[in-house]
Amino acid sequence: MSQTVRSALGFAAIAAVSLYALVVVPQGGDVTTMINGSIYAAYAILALSLALIWGYGGVLSFGQAAFFGLAGYVYAVAGLNLGDTALAAVIAVAAAAGFAALLGYFMFWGRVSDVYLGVITLTVSLILYRFINQTAGEEWTIGAAPLGGFNGIPSTPIMTALGRPDEPLAPEQIYMLSVGALIVCYLVCRLVIATGFGRAVVAIRENPVRAELLGYDTRLYKLGVFVIGGAIAGVAGVAFANSVFVSPTMFNLQTNGQVIIWVIVGGLGTLAGPVIGCFAMLSLSTWLGSLDAGAWTDPNLVMGVVLTLCVVALRRGLLPTAQGFAERAVGAVAERLRAGSVGRARAAEDRP
């Protein structure tokens, strides 16, 4: 199967799924379905941010939850104080991108190795988690927004209609907004990869020494993709804040670990794969949580088993494995058709 055909089929599949999610699901879904769908979309955006940074930039960020949670809290605080949720969302994404730029500058210009990059990003996320957990007192109030400590900010404002600050969006509208944000972030990632900047980032991932010898400043390119990934994680944080409310769990180790698992299970080095992995693992966790079969259905235990199986049996992840299987099946069918046509042609030639 040629690259052009593969890209066309992939685009058609993504377009079909997007239309289904935006048009069909809202018509038949109840409020719970809309809220869960919004949460899934927010987490999928978070997985997409790591897919770009790690899969294409080669930077293992074990702390994407830092940008995710920071954007959520900035959105809640800005929304409660400004009264303009759209402006609060912009400020939140900008804050996540700015924090990623600051953190990335010290890491990349400090020539921190790949292993320590993961350690530093995880440590930063856990520091924020511990800090937010101890902000329960009245002294931790920013204007009209109490940080709330381990309780979070239950009064997180819901996105409102443009120009109508007194009309919060309904769950169906929040769902469509979250899915739309996921689609836009995916297209942005595709656009970034297709540019000269994206090709340079991939080249640096493959061989940083050769890229430096060719004149590329690897620190600058890594910082660029890290900031873009941080901004996308910020979008995820804003979407999540509108789906439920912000709390310290947005920064915790489980959130950071889940993102890594989603990317590995879905397929590292792809964009759609981590999104698929996110939806698959969240759906599995939700289903297991509804069962009453003891420790054997504990979502964390099952996620560990699934990750182990994927690493051992599906080393490339769900999407690349499925693509390889489909290509082999199509190739086998095409070969049989070709052999049949050749046989019929020879039989026709042998006729008197």
Short mmCIF file of C-alpha atoms in Angstrom, two decimals:
data_model
loop_
_atom_site.label_atom_id
_atom_site.label_comp_id
_atom_site.label_asym_id
_atom_site.label_seq_id
_atom_site.Cartn_x
_atom_site.Cartn_y
_atom_site.Cartn_z
CA MET A 1 0.00 0.00 0.00
CA SER A 2 1.50 3.33 -1.07
CA GLN A 3 2.02 6.20 1.34
CA THR A 4 -0.53 8.31 -0.54
CA VAL A 5 -3.24 5.66 -0.26
CA ARG A 6 -2.42 5.09 3.40
CA SER A 7 -2.65 8.81 4.16
CA ALA A 8 -5.94 9.12 2.27
CA LEU A 9 -7.48 6.19 4.12
CA GLY A 10 -6.24 7.53 7.45
CA PHE A 11 -7.67 10.97 6.75
CA ALA A 12 -11.01 9.45 5.70
CA ALA A 13 -11.17 7.35 8.87
CA ILE A 14 -10.38 10.34 11.09
CA ALA A 15 -12.94 12.49 9.28
CA ALA A 16 -15.61 9.80 9.69
CA VAL A 17 -14.91 9.37 13.40
CA SER A 18 -14.91 13.15 13.90
CA LEU A 19 -18.27 13.55 12.19
CA TYR A 20 -19.72 10.70 14.24
CA ALA A 21 -18.46 12.24 17.48
CA LEU A 22 -19.71 15.73 16.63
CA VAL A 23 -23.02 14.90 14.94
CA VAL A 24 -24.30 11.48 16.01
CA VAL A 25 -23.17 11.14 19.65
CA PRO A 26 -24.74 14.41 20.94
CA GLN A 27 -28.14 13.44 19.52
CA GLY A 28 -28.51 10.21 21.46
CA GLY A 29 -26.37 10.82 24.54
CA ASP A 30 -27.59 11.75 28.01
CA VAL A 31 -25.90 14.22 30.36
CA THR A 32 -23.63 11.57 31.86
CA THR A 33 -22.48 10.47 28.42
CA MET A 34 -21.73 14.07 27.44
CA ILE A 35 -19.71 14.70 30.60
CA ASN A 36 -17.75 11.46 30.23
CA GLY A 37 -17.16 12.23 26.56
CA SER A 38 -15.80 15.65 27.49
CA ILE A 39 -13.44 14.09 30.02
CA TYR A 40 -12.26 11.52 27.47
CA ALA A 41 -11.63 14.26 24.91
CA ALA A 42 -9.64 16.29 27.45
CA TYR A 43 -7.47 13.30 28.31
CA ALA A 44 -7.03 12.50 24.61
CA ILE A 45 -5.68 16.02 24.04
CA LEU A 46 -3.25 15.43 26.90
CA ALA A 47 -2.12 12.17 25.28
CA LEU A 48 -1.72 14.02 21.99
CA SER A 49 0.62 16.52 23.63
CA LEU A 50 2.95 13.75 24.80
CA ALA A 51 2.66 12.00 21.43
CA LEU A 52 4.13 15.10 19.80
CA ILE A 53 6.86 15.72 22.38
CA TRP A 54 7.97 12.12 22.86
CA GLY A 55 6.97 10.37 19.66
CA TYR A 56 8.30 13.02 17.27
CA GLY A 57 10.58 15.18 19.41
CA GLY A 58 12.21 12.32 21.27
CA VAL A 59 11.74 14.11 24.60
CA LEU A 60 10.27 11.87 27.30
CA SER A 61 8.28 14.25 29.47
CA PHE A 62 7.08 12.36 32.50
CA GLY A 63 5.33 15.47 33.78
CA GLN A 64 2.75 16.52 31.23
CA ALA A 65 0.31 16.68 34.12
CA ALA A 66 2.19 19.78 35.33
CA PHE A 67 1.03 21.79 32.31
CA PHE A 68 -2.36 20.07 32.38
CA GLY A 69 -3.04 20.96 36.01
CA LEU A 70 -1.45 24.41 35.85
CA ALA A 71 -3.70 25.43 32.96
CA GLY A 72 -6.75 24.09 34.78
CA TYR A 73 -6.01 26.09 37.92
CA VAL A 74 -5.09 29.25 36.01
CA TYR A 75 -8.35 28.97 34.07
CA ALA A 76 -10.38 28.56 37.28
CA VAL A 77 -8.66 31.47 39.06
CA ALA A 78 -8.80 33.78 36.05
CA GLY A 79 -12.40 32.86 35.27
CA LEU A 80 -13.58 33.54 38.81
CA ASN A 81 -11.77 36.88 38.97
CA LEU A 82 -12.26 38.20 35.44
CA GLY A 83 -15.72 36.83 34.70
CA ASP A 84 -14.67 36.16 31.10
CA THR A 85 -14.13 32.44 30.53
CA ALA A 86 -12.85 32.85 26.97
CA LEU A 87 -10.12 35.22 28.13
CA ALA A 88 -9.41 32.92 31.07
CA ALA A 89 -8.91 29.99 28.66
CA VAL A 90 -6.43 31.99 26.58
CA ILE A 91 -4.52 33.05 29.71
CA ALA A 92 -4.44 29.44 30.94
CA VAL A 93 -3.02 28.04 27.70
CA ALA A 94 -0.48 30.88 27.57
CA ALA A 95 0.53 30.14 31.17
CA ALA A 96 1.10 26.46 30.36
CA ALA A 97 3.16 27.36 27.29
CA GLY A 98 5.16 29.94 29.25
CA PHE A 99 5.89 27.50 32.06
CA ALA A 100 6.98 24.90 29.49
CA ALA A 101 9.27 27.49 27.89
CA LEU A 102 10.85 28.36 31.25
CA LEU A 103 11.30 24.75 32.31
CA GLY A 104 12.51 23.69 28.87
CA TYR A 105 15.07 26.48 28.73
CA PHE A 106 16.80 25.30 31.89
CA MET A 107 16.67 21.64 30.80
CA PHE A 108 17.78 21.96 27.18
CA TRP A 109 20.31 24.73 27.63
CA GLY A 110 21.62 22.82 30.64
CA ARG A 111 22.22 19.80 28.38
CA VAL A 112 20.21 17.54 30.68
CA SER A 113 20.25 13.94 29.43
CA ASP A 114 17.10 12.12 28.38
CA VAL A 115 16.76 10.10 31.59
CA TYR A 116 17.03 13.15 33.81
CA LEU A 117 14.55 15.03 31.62
CA GLY A 118 11.92 12.51 32.65
CA VAL A 119 12.96 12.73 36.30
CA ILE A 120 12.90 16.55 36.33
CA THR A 121 9.51 16.86 34.64
CA LEU A 122 7.98 14.28 36.98
CA THR A 123 9.51 15.99 40.01
CA VAL A 124 8.10 19.37 38.97
CA SER A 125 4.64 17.87 38.59
CA LEU A 126 4.78 16.22 42.01
CA ILE A 127 6.05 19.44 43.61
CA LEU A 128 3.01 21.26 42.23
CA TYR A 129 0.81 18.42 43.49
CA ARG A 130 2.17 18.72 47.03
CA PHE A 131 1.97 22.51 46.94
CA ILE A 132 -1.66 22.62 45.78
CA ASN A 133 -2.61 20.01 48.39
CA GLN A 134 -1.60 22.31 51.24
CA THR A 135 -3.47 25.41 50.04
CA ALA A 136 -6.62 24.83 52.09
CA GLY A 137 -6.35 27.91 54.30
CA GLU A 138 -8.01 31.26 53.69
CA GLU A 139 -4.60 32.80 53.05
CA TRP A 140 -4.47 30.79 49.82
CA THR A 141 -7.19 32.80 48.14
CA ILE A 142 -6.46 34.69 44.93
CA GLY A 143 -9.08 37.39 44.60
CA ALA A 144 -12.41 35.59 44.45
CA ALA A 145 -10.82 32.15 43.95
CA PRO A 146 -9.90 30.01 46.97
CA LEU A 147 -7.43 27.29 45.92
CA GLY A 148 -9.15 24.85 48.26
CA GLY A 149 -6.27 22.51 49.05
CA PHE A 150 -7.04 18.84 48.43
CA ASN A 151 -10.68 19.74 47.69
CA GLY A 152 -9.71 21.75 44.63
CA ILE A 153 -11.95 24.51 43.29
CA PRO A 154 -15.49 23.08 43.01
CA SER A 155 -16.71 26.49 41.84
CA THR A 156 -14.65 26.26 38.64
CA PRO A 157 -16.54 28.41 36.11
CA ILE A 158 -18.08 26.76 33.07
CA MET A 159 -17.31 28.21 29.67
CA THR A 160 -19.98 30.71 28.64
CA ALA A 161 -21.33 31.77 25.27
CA LEU A 162 -19.34 34.54 23.63
CA GLY A 163 -20.70 37.93 24.65
CA ARG A 164 -23.11 36.35 27.16
CA PRO A 165 -21.21 35.78 30.43
CA ASP A 166 -24.40 34.82 32.29
CA GLU A 167 -25.16 31.85 30.00
CA PRO A 168 -22.91 28.86 30.76
CA LEU A 169 -22.74 26.24 28.07
CA ALA A 170 -24.78 23.05 28.43
CA PRO A 171 -23.02 19.66 28.80
CA GLU A 172 -23.73 18.89 25.13
CA GLN A 173 -22.05 22.14 24.08
CA ILE A 174 -19.08 21.52 26.36
CA TYR A 175 -18.76 18.07 24.81
CA MET A 176 -18.76 19.44 21.28
CA LEU A 177 -16.29 22.15 22.27
CA SER A 178 -13.95 19.55 23.80
CA VAL A 179 -14.15 17.25 20.78
CA GLY A 180 -13.62 20.24 18.49
CA ALA A 181 -10.54 21.21 20.52
CA LEU A 182 -9.23 17.65 20.14
CA ILE A 183 -9.66 17.79 16.36
CA VAL A 184 -7.99 21.21 16.13
CA CYS A 185 -5.05 20.08 18.28
CA TYR A 186 -4.62 16.98 16.12
CA LEU A 187 -4.58 19.09 12.96
CA VAL A 188 -2.09 21.50 14.55
CA CYS A 189 0.21 18.58 15.37
CA ARG A 190 -0.07 17.28 11.82
CA LEU A 191 0.74 20.74 10.49
CA VAL A 192 3.75 21.09 12.79
CA ILE A 193 5.13 17.73 11.68
CA ALA A 194 4.68 18.59 8.00
CA THR A 195 6.66 21.84 8.25
CA GLY A 196 10.40 22.25 7.99
CA PHE A 197 10.48 22.73 11.74
CA GLY A 198 8.77 19.37 12.27
CA ARG A 199 11.11 17.55 9.90
CA ALA A 200 14.09 19.09 11.69
CA VAL A 201 12.69 17.94 15.04
CA VAL A 202 12.39 14.36 13.74
CA ALA A 203 15.92 14.53 12.32
CA ILE A 204 17.22 15.67 15.71
CA ARG A 205 15.38 12.81 17.38
CA GLU A 206 17.01 10.31 15.02
CA ASN A 207 20.56 11.68 15.22
CA PRO A 208 21.17 14.83 17.27
CA VAL A 209 24.92 14.86 16.63
CA ARG A 210 24.47 14.82 12.86
CA ALA A 211 21.79 17.51 13.10
CA GLU A 212 24.17 19.74 15.05
CA LEU A 213 26.90 19.17 12.47
CA LEU A 214 24.44 20.30 9.80
CA GLY A 215 23.94 23.57 11.66
CA TYR A 216 20.73 22.94 13.60
CA ASP A 217 20.53 24.27 17.15
CA THR A 218 19.04 21.17 18.75
CA ARG A 219 18.26 23.02 21.97
CA LEU A 220 16.07 25.54 20.18
CA TYR A 221 14.12 22.91 18.23
CA LYS A 222 13.58 20.74 21.30
CA LEU A 223 12.42 23.78 23.23
CA GLY A 224 10.01 24.68 20.43
CA VAL A 225 8.31 21.28 20.33
CA PHE A 226 8.29 21.16 24.14
CA VAL A 227 6.47 24.50 24.31
CA ILE A 228 3.93 23.42 21.68
CA GLY A 229 3.29 20.23 23.64
CA GLY A 230 2.92 22.24 26.84
CA ALA A 231 0.37 24.52 25.18
CA ILE A 232 -1.63 21.51 23.94
CA ALA A 233 -1.55 20.04 27.44
CA GLY A 234 -2.87 23.43 28.60
CA VAL A 235 -5.80 23.11 26.21
CA ALA A 236 -6.47 19.70 27.76
CA GLY A 237 -6.43 21.25 31.23
CA VAL A 238 -8.99 23.89 30.24
CA ALA A 239 -11.22 21.25 28.65
CA PHE A 240 -10.99 19.08 31.76
CA ALA A 241 -11.78 22.03 34.05
CA ASN A 242 -14.97 22.61 32.08
CA SER A 243 -15.93 18.94 32.26
CA VAL A 244 -15.66 18.58 36.05
CA PHE A 245 -13.60 20.92 38.26
CA VAL A 246 -9.93 21.41 39.04
CA SER A 247 -8.27 19.51 41.89
CA PRO A 248 -4.73 18.44 42.90
CA THR A 249 -5.25 15.03 41.27
CA MET A 250 -4.59 16.73 37.95
CA PHE A 251 -0.90 16.84 38.97
CA ASN A 252 -0.51 13.44 40.62
CA LEU A 253 1.60 10.44 39.68
CA GLN A 254 -1.36 8.46 38.37
CA THR A 255 -2.21 11.13 35.81
CA ASN A 256 1.41 11.27 34.63
CA GLY A 257 1.66 7.50 34.42
CA GLN A 258 -1.61 7.10 32.55
CA VAL A 259 -0.48 9.42 29.78
CA ILE A 260 2.68 7.35 29.26
CA ILE A 261 0.60 4.17 29.09
CA TRP A 262 -1.86 5.65 26.58
CA VAL A 263 0.95 6.65 24.24
CA ILE A 264 2.73 3.30 24.46
CA VAL A 265 -0.45 1.25 24.06
CA GLY A 266 -1.74 3.36 21.17
CA GLY A 267 1.55 3.55 19.32
CA LEU A 268 4.58 5.74 19.96
CA GLY A 269 5.55 7.74 16.89
CA THR A 270 1.96 8.30 15.75
CA LEU A 271 -0.63 10.95 16.56
CA ALA A 272 -3.88 9.03 16.22
CA GLY A 273 -2.48 6.02 18.09
CA PRO A 274 -2.21 7.67 21.53
CA VAL A 275 -5.74 9.06 21.11
CA ILE A 276 -7.00 5.55 20.39
CA GLY A 277 -4.98 4.19 23.30
CA CYS A 278 -6.47 6.84 25.58
CA PHE A 279 -10.07 6.05 24.62
CA ALA A 280 -9.44 2.30 24.81
CA MET A 281 -7.82 2.38 28.25
CA LEU A 282 -10.34 4.84 29.71
CA SER A 283 -13.24 2.76 28.38
CA LEU A 284 -11.68 -0.38 29.83
CA SER A 285 -11.15 1.32 33.21
CA THR A 286 -14.73 2.59 33.26
CA TRP A 287 -16.09 -0.85 32.44
CA LEU A 288 -13.93 -2.56 35.06
CA GLY A 289 -14.98 0.02 37.63
CA SER A 290 -18.62 -0.92 37.04
CA LEU A 291 -17.92 -4.57 37.88
CA ASP A 292 -17.88 -6.04 41.37
CA ALA A 293 -15.35 -8.82 41.10
CA GLY A 294 -12.74 -7.82 43.66
CA ALA A 295 -9.10 -6.98 43.10
CA TRP A 296 -8.91 -8.83 39.79
CA THR A 297 -10.83 -6.02 38.11
CA ASP A 298 -8.84 -3.19 39.69
CA PRO A 299 -8.31 -0.71 36.81
CA ASN A 300 -4.69 0.01 37.77
CA LEU A 301 -3.84 -3.69 37.88
CA VAL A 302 -5.47 -4.33 34.51
CA MET A 303 -3.75 -1.30 32.97
CA GLY A 304 -0.42 -2.72 34.11
CA VAL A 305 -1.24 -6.08 32.55
CA VAL A 306 -2.34 -4.44 29.28
CA LEU A 307 0.84 -2.36 29.16
CA THR A 308 2.97 -5.46 29.70
CA LEU A 309 1.14 -7.36 26.96
CA CYS A 310 1.52 -4.44 24.55
CA VAL A 311 5.24 -4.16 25.24
CA VAL A 312 5.74 -7.90 24.75
CA ALA A 313 3.23 -8.78 22.01
CA LEU A 314 2.37 -5.46 20.33
CA ARG A 315 5.65 -3.64 20.53
CA ARG A 316 4.62 -0.93 18.08
CA GLY A 317 1.25 -0.31 19.72
CA LEU A 318 -2.35 -0.83 18.65
CA LEU A 319 -2.49 1.49 15.64
CA PRO A 320 0.80 0.52 13.92
CA THR A 321 0.03 -3.17 14.51
CA ALA A 322 -3.46 -2.79 13.04
CA GLN A 323 -2.06 -0.86 10.08
CA GLY A 324 0.52 -3.57 9.43
CA PHE A 325 -2.11 -6.29 9.60
CA ALA A 326 -4.41 -4.39 7.22
CA GLU A 327 -1.57 -3.79 4.75
CA ARG A 328 -0.63 -7.47 4.75
CA ALA A 329 -4.26 -8.47 4.25
CA VAL A 330 -4.72 -6.01 1.38
CA GLY A 331 -1.44 -7.15 -0.15
CA ALA A 332 -2.49 -10.80 0.04
CA VAL A 333 -5.85 -10.07 -1.61
CA ALA A 334 -4.18 -8.01 -4.32
CA GLU A 335 -1.67 -10.80 -4.96
CA ARG A 336 -4.46 -13.36 -5.33
CA LEU A 337 -6.37 -11.12 -7.71
CA ARG A 338 -3.21 -10.52 -9.72
CA ALA A 339 -2.46 -14.24 -9.87
CA GLY A 340 -6.03 -14.97 -10.94
CA SER A 341 -5.93 -12.38 -13.73
CA VAL A 342 -2.60 -13.74 -14.98
CA GLY A 343 -3.98 -17.28 -14.95
CA ARG A 344 -7.05 -16.23 -16.92
CA ALA A 345 -4.90 -14.38 -19.44
CA ARG A 346 -2.69 -17.43 -19.99
CA ALA A 347 -5.73 -19.68 -20.33
CA ALA A 348 -7.13 -17.34 -22.97
CA GLU A 349 -3.83 -17.43 -24.86
CA ASP A 350 -3.76 -21.25 -24.83
CA ARG A 351 -7.18 -21.53 -26.40
CA PRO A 352 -7.15 -22.59 -30.08
#
